[in-house]
GROMACS .gro file of C-alpha atoms in nm:
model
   82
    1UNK     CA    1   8.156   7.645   5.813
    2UNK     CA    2   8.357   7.944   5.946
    3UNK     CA    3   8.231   7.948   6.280
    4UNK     CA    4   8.237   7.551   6.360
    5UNK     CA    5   8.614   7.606   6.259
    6UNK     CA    6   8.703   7.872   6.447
    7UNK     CA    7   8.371   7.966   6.655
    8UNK     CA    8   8.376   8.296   6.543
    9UNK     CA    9   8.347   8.573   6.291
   10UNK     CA   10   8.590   8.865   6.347
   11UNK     CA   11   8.555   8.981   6.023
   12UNK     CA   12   8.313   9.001   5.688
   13UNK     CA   13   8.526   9.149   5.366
   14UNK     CA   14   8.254   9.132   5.094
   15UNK     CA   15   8.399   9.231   4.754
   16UNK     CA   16   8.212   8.991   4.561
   17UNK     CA   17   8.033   9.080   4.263
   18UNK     CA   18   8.052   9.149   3.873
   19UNK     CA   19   8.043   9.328   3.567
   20UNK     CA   20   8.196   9.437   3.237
   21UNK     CA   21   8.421   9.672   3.047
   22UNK     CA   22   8.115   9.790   2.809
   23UNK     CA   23   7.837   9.739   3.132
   24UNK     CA   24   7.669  10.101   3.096
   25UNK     CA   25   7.655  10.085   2.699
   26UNK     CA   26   7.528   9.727   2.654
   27UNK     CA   27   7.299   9.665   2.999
   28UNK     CA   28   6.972   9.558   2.942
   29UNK     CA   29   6.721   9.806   3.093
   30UNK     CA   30   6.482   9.540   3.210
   31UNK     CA   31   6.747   9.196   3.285
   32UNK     CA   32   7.066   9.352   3.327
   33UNK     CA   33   6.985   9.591   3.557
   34UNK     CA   34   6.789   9.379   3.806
   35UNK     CA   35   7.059   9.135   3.770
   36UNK     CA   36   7.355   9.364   3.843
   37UNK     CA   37   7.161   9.486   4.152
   38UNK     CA   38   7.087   9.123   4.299
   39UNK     CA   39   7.408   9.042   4.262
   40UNK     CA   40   7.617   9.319   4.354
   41UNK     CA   41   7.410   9.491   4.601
   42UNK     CA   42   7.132   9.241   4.749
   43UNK     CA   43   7.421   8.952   4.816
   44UNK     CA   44   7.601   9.201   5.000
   45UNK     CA   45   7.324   9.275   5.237
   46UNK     CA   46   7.232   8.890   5.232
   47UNK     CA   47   7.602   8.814   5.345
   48UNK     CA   48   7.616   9.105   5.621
   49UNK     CA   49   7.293   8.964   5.732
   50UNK     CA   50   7.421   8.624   5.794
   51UNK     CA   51   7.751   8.727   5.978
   52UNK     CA   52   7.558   9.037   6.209
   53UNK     CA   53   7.394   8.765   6.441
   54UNK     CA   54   7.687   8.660   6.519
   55UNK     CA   55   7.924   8.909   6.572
   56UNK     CA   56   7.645   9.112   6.796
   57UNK     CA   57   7.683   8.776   7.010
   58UNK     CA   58   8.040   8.834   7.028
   59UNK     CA   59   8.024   9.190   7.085
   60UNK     CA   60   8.278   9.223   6.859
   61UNK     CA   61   8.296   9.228   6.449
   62UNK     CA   62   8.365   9.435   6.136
   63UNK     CA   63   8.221   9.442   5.794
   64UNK     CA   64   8.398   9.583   5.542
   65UNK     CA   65   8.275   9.620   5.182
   66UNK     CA   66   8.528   9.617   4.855
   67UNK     CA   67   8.433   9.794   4.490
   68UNK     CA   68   8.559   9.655   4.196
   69UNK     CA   69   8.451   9.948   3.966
   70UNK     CA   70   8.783  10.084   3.971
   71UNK     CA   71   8.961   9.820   3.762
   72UNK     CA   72   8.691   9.881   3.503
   73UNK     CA   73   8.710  10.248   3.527
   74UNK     CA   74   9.112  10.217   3.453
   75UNK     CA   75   9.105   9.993   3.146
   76UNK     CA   76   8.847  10.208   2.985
   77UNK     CA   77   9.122  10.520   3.016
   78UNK     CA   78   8.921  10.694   3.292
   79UNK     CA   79   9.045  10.851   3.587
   80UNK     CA   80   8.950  10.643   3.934
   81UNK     CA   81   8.735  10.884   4.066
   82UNK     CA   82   8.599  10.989   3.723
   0.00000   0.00000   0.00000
């Protein structure tokens, strides 16, 4: 792991998570939905959960969270902050 390598965490970047070009128009109310918000929003809490112990130990720590709606928002001809 991370911290037997280096025996700390000095930083948490947490950009994962997915979805498609047609998302809005083809997402299932009941599936896609709950699906888009385990992934996407409950795995970012999970993996700021994991790090926080840690980085409270060290006094020190930052977790920084990424979007990938933008690409999306670009290919479909809309304006970023449309």
């Amino acid at each position: 792991s991370t911290l037997d390598a280096y025996k700390r965490i000095d930083i948490l970047f947490n950009n994962a998570g997915f979805g498609c070009l047609d998302w809005l128009e083809e997402l299932e109310p009941e599936h896609g939905v709950q699906e888009l918000v385990q992934v996407n929003l409950t795995g970012l809490i999970w993996m700021a959960q994991a790090v926080l112990p840690v980085m409270l130990r060290q006094r020190s720590g930052r977790l920084r969270a990424g979007a990938g709606f933008r690409r999306s928002r670009l290919l479909r001809g809309l304006p970023p902050s449309a």
